[in-house]
XYZ file of N, CA, C and O in Angstrom:
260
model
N 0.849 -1.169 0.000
C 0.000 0.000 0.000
C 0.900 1.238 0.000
O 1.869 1.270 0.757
N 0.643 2.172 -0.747
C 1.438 3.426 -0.969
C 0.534 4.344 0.312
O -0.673 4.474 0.511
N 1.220 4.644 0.714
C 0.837 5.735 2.289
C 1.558 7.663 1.890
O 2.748 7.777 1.598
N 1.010 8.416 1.928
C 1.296 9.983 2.296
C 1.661 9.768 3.411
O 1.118 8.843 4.015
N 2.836 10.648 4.144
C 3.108 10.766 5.326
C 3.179 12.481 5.283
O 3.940 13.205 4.642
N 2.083 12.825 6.220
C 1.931 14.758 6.103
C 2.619 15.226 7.590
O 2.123 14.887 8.665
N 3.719 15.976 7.481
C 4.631 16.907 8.594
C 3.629 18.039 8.273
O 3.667 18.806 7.310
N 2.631 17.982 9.382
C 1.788 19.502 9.593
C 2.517 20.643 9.365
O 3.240 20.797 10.350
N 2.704 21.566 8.525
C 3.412 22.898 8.349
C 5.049 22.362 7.739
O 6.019 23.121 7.714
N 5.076 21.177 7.362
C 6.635 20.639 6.919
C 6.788 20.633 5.805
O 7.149 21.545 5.061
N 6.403 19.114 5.496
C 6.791 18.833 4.021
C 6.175 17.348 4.596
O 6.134 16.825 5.710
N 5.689 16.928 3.142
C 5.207 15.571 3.019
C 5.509 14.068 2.377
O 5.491 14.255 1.161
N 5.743 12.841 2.600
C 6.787 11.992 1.885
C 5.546 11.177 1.875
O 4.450 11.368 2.400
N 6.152 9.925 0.915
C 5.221 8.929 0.300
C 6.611 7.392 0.943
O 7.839 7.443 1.012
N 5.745 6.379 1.240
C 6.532 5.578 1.259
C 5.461 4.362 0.733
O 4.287 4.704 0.594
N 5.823 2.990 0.444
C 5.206 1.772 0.068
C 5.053 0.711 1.409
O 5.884 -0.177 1.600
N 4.262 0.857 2.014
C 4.383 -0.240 3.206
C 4.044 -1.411 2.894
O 3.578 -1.488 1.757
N 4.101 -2.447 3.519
C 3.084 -3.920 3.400
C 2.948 -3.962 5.267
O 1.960 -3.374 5.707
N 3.636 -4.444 6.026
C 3.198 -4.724 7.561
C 4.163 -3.629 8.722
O 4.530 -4.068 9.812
N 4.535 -1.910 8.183
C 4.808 -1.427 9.106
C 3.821 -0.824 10.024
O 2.646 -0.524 9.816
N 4.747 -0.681 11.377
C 3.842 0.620 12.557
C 4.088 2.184 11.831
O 4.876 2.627 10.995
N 3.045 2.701 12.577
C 3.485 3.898 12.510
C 4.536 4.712 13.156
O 4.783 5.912 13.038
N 5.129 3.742 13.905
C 6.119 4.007 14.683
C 7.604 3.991 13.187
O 8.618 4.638 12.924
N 6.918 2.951 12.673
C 8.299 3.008 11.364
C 7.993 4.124 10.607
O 8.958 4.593 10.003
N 6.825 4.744 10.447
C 7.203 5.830 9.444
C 7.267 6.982 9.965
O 7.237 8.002 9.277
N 7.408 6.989 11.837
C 7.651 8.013 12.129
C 9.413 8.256 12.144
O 9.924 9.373 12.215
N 10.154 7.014 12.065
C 11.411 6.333 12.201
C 11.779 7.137 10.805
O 12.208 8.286 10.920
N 11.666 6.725 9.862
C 11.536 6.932 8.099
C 11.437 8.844 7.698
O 11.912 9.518 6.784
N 10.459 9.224 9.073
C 10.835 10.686 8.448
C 11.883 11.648 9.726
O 12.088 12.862 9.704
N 12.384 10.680 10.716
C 13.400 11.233 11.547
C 13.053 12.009 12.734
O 13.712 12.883 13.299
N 11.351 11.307 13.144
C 10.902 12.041 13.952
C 10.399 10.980 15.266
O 9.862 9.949 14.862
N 10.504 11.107 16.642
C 10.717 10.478 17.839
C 8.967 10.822 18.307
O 8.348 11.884 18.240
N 8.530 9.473 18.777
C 6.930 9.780 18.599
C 6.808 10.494 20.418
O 5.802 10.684 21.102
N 7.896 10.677 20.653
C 7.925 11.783 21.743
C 7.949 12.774 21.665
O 7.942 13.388 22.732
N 7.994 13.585 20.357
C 7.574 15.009 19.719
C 6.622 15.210 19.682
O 6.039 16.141 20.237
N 5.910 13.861 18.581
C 4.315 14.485 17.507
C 3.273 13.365 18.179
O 3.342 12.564 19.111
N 2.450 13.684 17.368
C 1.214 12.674 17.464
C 0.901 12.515 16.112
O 1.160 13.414 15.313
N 0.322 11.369 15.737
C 0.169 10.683 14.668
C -1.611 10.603 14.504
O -2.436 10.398 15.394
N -1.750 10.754 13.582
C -3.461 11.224 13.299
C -3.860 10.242 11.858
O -3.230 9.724 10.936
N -4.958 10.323 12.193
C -5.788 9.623 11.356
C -6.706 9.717 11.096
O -7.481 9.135 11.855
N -7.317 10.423 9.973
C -9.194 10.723 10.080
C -9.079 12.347 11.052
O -9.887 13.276 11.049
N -8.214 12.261 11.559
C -8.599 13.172 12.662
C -8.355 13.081 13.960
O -8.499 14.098 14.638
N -7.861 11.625 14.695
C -7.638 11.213 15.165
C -6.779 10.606 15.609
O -6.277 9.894 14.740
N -6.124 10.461 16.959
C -4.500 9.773 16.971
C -4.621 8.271 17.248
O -5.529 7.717 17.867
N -3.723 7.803 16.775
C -3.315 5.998 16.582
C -2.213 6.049 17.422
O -1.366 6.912 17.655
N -2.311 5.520 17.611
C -0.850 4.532 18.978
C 0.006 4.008 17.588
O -0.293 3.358 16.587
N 1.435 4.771 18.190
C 2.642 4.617 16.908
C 2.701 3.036 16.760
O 2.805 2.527 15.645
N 2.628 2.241 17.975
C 2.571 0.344 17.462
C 1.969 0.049 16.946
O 2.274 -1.090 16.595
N 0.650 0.515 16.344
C -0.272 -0.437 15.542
C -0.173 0.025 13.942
O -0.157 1.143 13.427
N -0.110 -1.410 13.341
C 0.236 -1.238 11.835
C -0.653 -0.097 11.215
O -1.723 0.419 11.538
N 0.324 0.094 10.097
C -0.517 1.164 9.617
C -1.706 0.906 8.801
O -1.714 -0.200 8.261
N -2.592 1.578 8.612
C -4.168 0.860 7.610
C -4.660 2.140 6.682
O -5.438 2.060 5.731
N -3.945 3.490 7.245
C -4.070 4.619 5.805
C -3.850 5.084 5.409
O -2.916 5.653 5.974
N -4.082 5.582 4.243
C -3.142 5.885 3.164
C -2.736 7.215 3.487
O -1.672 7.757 3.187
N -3.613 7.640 4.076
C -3.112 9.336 4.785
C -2.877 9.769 5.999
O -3.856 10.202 6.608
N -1.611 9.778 6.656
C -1.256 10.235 8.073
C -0.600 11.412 8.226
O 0.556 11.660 7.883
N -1.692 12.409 8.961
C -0.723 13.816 9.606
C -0.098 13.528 10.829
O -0.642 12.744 11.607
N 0.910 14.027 11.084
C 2.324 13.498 11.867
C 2.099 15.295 12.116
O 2.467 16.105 11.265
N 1.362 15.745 13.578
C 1.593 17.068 14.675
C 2.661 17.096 15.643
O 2.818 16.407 16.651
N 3.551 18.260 15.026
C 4.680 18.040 16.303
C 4.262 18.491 17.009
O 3.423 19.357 16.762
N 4.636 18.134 18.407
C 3.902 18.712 19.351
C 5.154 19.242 19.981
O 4.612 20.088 20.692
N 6.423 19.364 20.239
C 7.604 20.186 20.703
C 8.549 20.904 19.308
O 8.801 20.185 18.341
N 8.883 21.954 19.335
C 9.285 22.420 18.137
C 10.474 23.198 18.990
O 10.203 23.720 20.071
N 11.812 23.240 18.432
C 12.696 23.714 18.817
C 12.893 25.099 18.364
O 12.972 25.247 17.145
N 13.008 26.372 19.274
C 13.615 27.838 18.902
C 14.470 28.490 19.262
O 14.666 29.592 18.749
């Protein structure tokens, strides 16, 4: 399954999964799921559970200044 991965206010990447977490494509865009939260629909998913859509916004939630 081809997945969007959306960095709220970033930039956005595409990767091809078959059985990753979202924990791997938070891994994949260099981001520690102790920053962001991971959304879905609108909603956040727990970074362990495989991924199931094709569209995930990735909210940082600590931003460095």
């Amino acid at each position: 399954m081809r997945v969007t991965v959306e960095v709220v206010g970033e930039d956005t990447h595409e990767f091809d999964v078959t059985d990753e977490t979202y924990a791997d494509l938070l891994e994949a865009v260099e981001l520690s799921p102790h920053e962001v939260s991971v959304m879905v629909d609108g909603t956040p998913v727990p970074e362990d559970q495989p991924v199931d859509a094709e569209h995930v916004r990735v909210l940082r939630l600590i931003r460095g200044g």
